[in-house]
Each structure stands twice: as structure tokens, then as C-alpha cells.
XYZ file of C-alpha atoms in Angstrom:
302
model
C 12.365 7.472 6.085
C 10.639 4.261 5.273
C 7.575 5.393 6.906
C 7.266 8.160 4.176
C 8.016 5.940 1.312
C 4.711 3.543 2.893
C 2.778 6.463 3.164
C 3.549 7.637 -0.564
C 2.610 3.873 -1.593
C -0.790 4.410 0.175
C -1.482 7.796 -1.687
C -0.552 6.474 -4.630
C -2.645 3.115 -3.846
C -5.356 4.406 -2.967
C -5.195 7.578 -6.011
C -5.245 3.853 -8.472
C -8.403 2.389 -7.138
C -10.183 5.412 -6.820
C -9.989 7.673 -9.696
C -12.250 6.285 -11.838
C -15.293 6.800 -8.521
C -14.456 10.502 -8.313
C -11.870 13.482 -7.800
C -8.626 12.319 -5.599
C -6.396 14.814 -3.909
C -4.101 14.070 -1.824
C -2.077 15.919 0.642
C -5.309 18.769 0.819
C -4.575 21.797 2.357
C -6.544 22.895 5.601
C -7.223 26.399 6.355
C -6.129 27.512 9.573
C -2.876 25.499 10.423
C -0.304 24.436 8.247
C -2.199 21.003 7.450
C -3.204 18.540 4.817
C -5.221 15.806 5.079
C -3.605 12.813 3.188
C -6.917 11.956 0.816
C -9.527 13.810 -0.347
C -11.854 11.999 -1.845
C -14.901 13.875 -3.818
C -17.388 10.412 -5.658
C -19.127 11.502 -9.245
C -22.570 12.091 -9.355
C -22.671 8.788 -11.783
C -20.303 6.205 -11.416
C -19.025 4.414 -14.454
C -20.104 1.636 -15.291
C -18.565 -1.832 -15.273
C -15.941 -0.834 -12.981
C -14.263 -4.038 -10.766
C -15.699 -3.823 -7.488
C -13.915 -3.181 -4.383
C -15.278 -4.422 -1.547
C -15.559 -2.429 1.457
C -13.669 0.322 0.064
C -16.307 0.731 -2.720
C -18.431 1.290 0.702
C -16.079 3.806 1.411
C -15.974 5.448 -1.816
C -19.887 6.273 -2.442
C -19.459 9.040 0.073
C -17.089 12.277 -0.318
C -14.824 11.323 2.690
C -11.096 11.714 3.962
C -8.863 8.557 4.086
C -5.679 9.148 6.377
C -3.820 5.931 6.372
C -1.182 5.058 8.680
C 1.910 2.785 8.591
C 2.219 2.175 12.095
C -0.694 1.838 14.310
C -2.012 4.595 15.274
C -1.604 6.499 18.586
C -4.039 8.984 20.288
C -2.542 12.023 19.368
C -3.008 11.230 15.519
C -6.613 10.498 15.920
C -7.096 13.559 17.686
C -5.027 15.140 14.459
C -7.504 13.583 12.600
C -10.830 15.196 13.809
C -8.739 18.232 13.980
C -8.829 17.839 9.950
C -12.165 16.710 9.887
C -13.807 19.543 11.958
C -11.667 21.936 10.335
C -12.843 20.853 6.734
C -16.334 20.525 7.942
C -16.247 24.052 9.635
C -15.472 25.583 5.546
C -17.780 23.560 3.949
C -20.302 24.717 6.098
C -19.563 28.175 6.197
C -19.587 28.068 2.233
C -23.304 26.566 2.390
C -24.081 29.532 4.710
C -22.859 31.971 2.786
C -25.295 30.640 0.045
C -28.189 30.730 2.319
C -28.551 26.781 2.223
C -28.962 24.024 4.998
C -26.311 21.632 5.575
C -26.996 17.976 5.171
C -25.543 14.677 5.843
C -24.103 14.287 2.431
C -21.748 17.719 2.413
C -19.939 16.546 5.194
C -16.963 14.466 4.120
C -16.994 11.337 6.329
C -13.262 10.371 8.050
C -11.729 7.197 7.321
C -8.817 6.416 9.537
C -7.054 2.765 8.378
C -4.149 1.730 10.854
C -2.405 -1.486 10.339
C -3.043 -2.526 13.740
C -5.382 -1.121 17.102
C -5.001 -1.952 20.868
C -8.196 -2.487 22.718
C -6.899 0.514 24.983
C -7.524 2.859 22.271
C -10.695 1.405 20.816
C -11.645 1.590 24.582
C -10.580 4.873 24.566
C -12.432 6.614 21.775
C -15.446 5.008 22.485
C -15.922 3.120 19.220
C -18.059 0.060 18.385
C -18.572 -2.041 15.956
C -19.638 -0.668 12.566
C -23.305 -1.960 11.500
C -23.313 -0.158 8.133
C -20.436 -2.208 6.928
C -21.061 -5.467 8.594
C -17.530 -6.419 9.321
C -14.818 -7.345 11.855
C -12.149 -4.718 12.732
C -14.566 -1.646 11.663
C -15.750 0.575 14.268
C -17.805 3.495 14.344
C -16.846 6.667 16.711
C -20.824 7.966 16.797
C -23.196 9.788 13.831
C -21.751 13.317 15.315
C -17.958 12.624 15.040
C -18.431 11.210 11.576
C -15.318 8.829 11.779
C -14.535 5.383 11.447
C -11.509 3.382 11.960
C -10.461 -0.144 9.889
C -8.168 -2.200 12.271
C -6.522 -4.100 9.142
C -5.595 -7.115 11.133
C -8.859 -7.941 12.411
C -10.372 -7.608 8.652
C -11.420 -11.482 7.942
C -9.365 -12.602 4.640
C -11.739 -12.321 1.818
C -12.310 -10.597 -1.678
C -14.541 -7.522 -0.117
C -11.551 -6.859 2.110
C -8.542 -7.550 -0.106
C -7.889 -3.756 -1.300
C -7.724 -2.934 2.315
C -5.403 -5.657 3.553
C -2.900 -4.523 0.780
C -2.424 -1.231 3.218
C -1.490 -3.695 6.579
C 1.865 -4.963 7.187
C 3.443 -7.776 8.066
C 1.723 -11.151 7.417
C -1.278 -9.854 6.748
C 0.283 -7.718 3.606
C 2.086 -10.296 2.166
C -0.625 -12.468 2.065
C -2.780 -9.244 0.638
C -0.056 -9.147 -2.283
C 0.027 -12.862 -2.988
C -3.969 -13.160 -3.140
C -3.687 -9.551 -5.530
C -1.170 -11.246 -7.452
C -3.218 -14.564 -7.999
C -5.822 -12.355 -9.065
C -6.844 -13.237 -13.130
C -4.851 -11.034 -15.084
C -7.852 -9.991 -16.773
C -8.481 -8.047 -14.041
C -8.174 -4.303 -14.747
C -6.088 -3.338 -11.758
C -3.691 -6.454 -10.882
C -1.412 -4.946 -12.946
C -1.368 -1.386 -12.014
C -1.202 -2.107 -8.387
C 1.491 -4.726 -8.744
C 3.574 -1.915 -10.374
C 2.812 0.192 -7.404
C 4.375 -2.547 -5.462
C 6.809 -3.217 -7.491
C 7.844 0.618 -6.997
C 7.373 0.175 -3.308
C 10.283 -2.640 -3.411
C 12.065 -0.699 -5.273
C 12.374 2.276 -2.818
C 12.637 0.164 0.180
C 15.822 -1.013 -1.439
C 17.562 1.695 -2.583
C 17.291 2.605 1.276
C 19.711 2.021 3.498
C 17.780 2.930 6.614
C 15.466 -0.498 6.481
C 13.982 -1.316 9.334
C 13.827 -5.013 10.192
C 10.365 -5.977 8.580
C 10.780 -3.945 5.670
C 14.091 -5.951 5.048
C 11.364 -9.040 5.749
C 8.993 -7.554 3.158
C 11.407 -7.228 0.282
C 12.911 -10.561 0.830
C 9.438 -12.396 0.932
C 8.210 -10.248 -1.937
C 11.510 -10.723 -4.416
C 10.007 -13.836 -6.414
C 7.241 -11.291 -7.765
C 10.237 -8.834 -8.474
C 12.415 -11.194 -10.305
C 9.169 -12.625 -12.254
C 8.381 -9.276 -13.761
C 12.034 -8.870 -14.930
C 11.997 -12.116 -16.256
C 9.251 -10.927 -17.822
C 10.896 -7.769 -19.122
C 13.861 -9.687 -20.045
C 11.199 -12.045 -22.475
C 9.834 -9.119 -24.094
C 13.605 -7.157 -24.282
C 14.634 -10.142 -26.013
C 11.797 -9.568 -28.563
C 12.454 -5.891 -28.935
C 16.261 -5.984 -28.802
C 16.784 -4.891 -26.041
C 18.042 -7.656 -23.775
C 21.228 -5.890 -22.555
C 19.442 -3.432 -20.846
C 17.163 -5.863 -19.071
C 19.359 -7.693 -18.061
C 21.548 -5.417 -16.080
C 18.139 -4.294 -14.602
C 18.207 -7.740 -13.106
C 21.584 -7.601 -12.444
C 20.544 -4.275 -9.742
C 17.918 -6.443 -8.301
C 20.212 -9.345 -7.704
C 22.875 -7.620 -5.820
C 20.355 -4.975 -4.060
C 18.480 -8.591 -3.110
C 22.030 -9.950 -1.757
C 22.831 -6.261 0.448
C 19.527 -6.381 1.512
C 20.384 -10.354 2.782
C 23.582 -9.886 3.828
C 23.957 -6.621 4.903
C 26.716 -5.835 2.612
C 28.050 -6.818 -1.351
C 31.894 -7.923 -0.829
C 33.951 -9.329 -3.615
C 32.862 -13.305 -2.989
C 29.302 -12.206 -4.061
C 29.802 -9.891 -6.824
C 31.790 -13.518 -7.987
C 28.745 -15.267 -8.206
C 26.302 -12.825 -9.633
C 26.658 -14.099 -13.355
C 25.381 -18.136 -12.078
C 22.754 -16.625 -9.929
C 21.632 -14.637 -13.016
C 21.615 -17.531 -14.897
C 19.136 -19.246 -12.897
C 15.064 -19.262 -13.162
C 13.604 -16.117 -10.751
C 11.901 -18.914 -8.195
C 14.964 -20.524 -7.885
C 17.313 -17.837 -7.357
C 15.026 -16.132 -4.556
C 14.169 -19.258 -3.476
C 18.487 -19.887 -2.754
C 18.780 -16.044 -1.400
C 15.993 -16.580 1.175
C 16.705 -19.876 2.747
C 20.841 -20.642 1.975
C 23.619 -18.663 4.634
C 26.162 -16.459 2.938
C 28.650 -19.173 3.540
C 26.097 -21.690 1.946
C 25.777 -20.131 -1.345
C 29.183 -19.283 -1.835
C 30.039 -23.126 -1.321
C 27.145 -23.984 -3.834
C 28.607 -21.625 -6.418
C 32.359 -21.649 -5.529
């Protein structure tokens, strides 16, 4: 279940940073079998202009290419699902160009993107790829001009601002520290707030499930000071427009899906202390549900 609330985050992700570079549609349909390719992605004939620059993935977005990203790392079989997509969308493009009596060139042919979180050497081994020389960077390889395909091995992506937007679709460590670099970001900057929403929305999910898997439990407790600041946040402005009431029992949600999430359950000795943690700055009261035992923070509030 979680793995299909990361993959929605992706589409969605990736649907934010790229819409204003060209057409994005996700889950495409494939002729043949009962198939869709997660993103589509079609670039304008002119870009806009002043548009913040992405890095790598701006790379990635000159070309009309399909992006399949992947929670988990990826395993053979998906790859070869993959270039099953790819040939198969190749195979009607140029069957259209036929019927128009034209020649096929590089540039109709969508290029494949496959981005997996993590790669064993077995597999890189194993499909023959290399090191990508168009991009210049660690953890891209190329699977050959004919196949058209590339992989990104997020964890071997060296930690700068070309690979940032990429990072943000890794796990573990290495998306944390994606989201804490995104979130340091100048808020000038047209998309910090549009993707933090996205992530906020991504917490949110993850915690109204109640199938978490161990990491994701991880994520949402690393990631809750960046929750509880935008509430605080919302709380600020409800105050403004009246509407503090509701803001605050928003917070109230997040507090007590923070402590199930923690704990593992909500019994009557923490619903008794939700008021004083509510009453406390967001750093601090993350700060006491990460690092204090149940039996530690009922004794500081008891």
C-alpha cells in the first residue's frame, strides 16, 4: 500500500517540475497489453523563459522521454517491463511516421528514464550499462544508443544542487537529506513551496496508514518538525483570519497521528497530555516525540 502512495508522490513530483518544459501524462496507455507507462513526457518547441533550473533533470527534460520511477530498487523483471514500454511506444510512433511517408529520427523516439532508489552491481553487470558521458555524473549509466535507456542509481548521485530534484525521489538518508536541503532552499524560489506541499501530502498519507512499513514510520518521524512548522504556520495566519479553531484541531490530528505513529497505539495516558504538547513550540514538541520513551514523556507531563 505504501509503495503506491510513493509512487503517486513521484507522479505528482515529477508532473510539478515539469509542466512548465512540456506536456506530462502520466499513467500512458500502451497499445497491445494492458499497460501504462508511469510518465510521458512530450518538451515544447520553446521553453519559457526564466524558469529555475533543474539540474540533471532539466537534462532529462529537453528530450520527449518516459520516466518510470521506482520505490524500491529495481529488479530485472521491471527493467525488462520497461523496454517492453519503450519498444512498444517506439514501434507506434514509428509506424505513424510511416504511414506519413517520413524517416524516423533520433528525436521521435522518446528516450527511457528508469530512476531506482538504489542498484546492485549484479544488475548494472547484468544489463550491460556504463557510465553515462552525456550527463557527466556518478550513478548514471547508459544501456547503449540502440536500447535508448538510462538508469539514475539515486544513492550514488553526489549531493549537490544539479542533483537535488532527483535525490528528493531516493529513500532513506539520502531523501531526508534531499527534503532538508529543498526546504533550506530561499523561499523565493518558485517551487520550494509547491513541492514541500507535495511532501507535506506524502506525510500525510503515510499516516493515515496503518500498514507502515518500518522506514516509512522513520520518514514521518524525521520529517514531523517540517509538518508541525507549516501548521504553526497555518495556525499564525488562522489567527489572522479567524479561524484559529480550526487550525488548531488540524494540529491536534498531527499530534496524536505523530504519537500512534511513535508508539504504536493512542491509549488514554496520551490523549491526557495532548493539550501541554500542543502548547509547546513545533521544534520542541517533535523534538520530545522523537527522542523521549512513552514512559518518559508521560513522567515529564504527568
Amino acid at each position: 500500500m505504501t509503495r503506491f502512495i510513493h509512487n503517486q508522490f513521484a507522479k505528482q513530483y515529477l508532473i510539478e517540475l515539469l509542466s512548465n518544459r512540456g506536456q506530462v501524462e502520466t499513467s500512458k496507455d500502451i497499445s497491445g497489453e494492458i499497460r501504462q507507462a508511469d510518465v510521458y513526457f512530450i518538451p515544447y518547441t520553446q521553453t519559457p523563459e526564466n524558469l529555475f533550473n533543474l539540474g540533471i533533470l532539466e537534462k532529462i527534460a529537453a528530450n520527449l522521454c518516459i520516466i518510470e520511477p521506482f520505490r524500491n530498487s529495481v529488479t530485472p523483471r521491471e527493467i525488462r517491463s520497461c523496454l517492453g514500454k519503450l519498444f512498444d511506444i517506439c514501434a507506434g510512433l514509428e509506424r505513424e511516421v510511416n504511414r506519413k511517408n517520413q524517416k524516423t529520427t533520433k528525436t521521435d523516439l522518446p528516450l527511457l528514464w528508469i530512476i531506482t532508489p538504489t542498484i546492485s552491481q549484479a544488475i548494472i553487470s547484468g544489463v550491460s550499462a556504463v557510465n553515462d558521458t552525456e550527463c557527466n555524473s556518478p550513478g548514471i549509466y547508459t544501456l547503449g544508443k540502440i536500447l535508448r535507456t538510462k538508469i539514475i542509481a539515486v544513492h550514488q548521485l553526489k549531493k549537490s544542487g544539479e542533483t537535488l530534484w532527483l535525490r528528493i525521489l531516493g529513500r532513506g538518508q539520502v531523501q531526508k537529506e534531499a527534503i532538508e536541503e529543498l526546504r533550506n532552499l530561499s523561499v523565493e524560489n518558485p517551487l520550494r513551496f509547491n513541492v514541500l506541499e507535495l511532501v507535506y501530502n506524502l506525510l500525510t498519507m503515510l499516516e493515515l496508514n496503518r500498514g507502515l512499513e518500518p522506514e516509512d514510520r522513520e520518514l514521518i518521524m524525521e520529517l514531523s518538525p517540517l509538518y508541525l512548522e507549516r501548521l504553526e504556520n497555518a495556525t499564525q495566519k488562522g489567527r489572522q483570519e479567524g479561524k484559529q479553531e480550526g487550525r488548531q484541531e488540524g494540529k491536534r490530528l498531527i499530534v496524536e497521528n505523530l504519537l500512534r505513529v511513535r508508539f504504536g497505539s493512542l491509549d488514554e495516558e496520551l490523549l491526557g497530555i495532548i493539550e501541554q504538547l500542543l502548547a509547546l513550540p513545533s521544534e520542541e514538541l517533535s523534538r520530545l516525540i522523537l527522542e523521549l520513551s512513552r514512559e518518559e514523556l508521560l513522567t515529564k507531563f504527568i
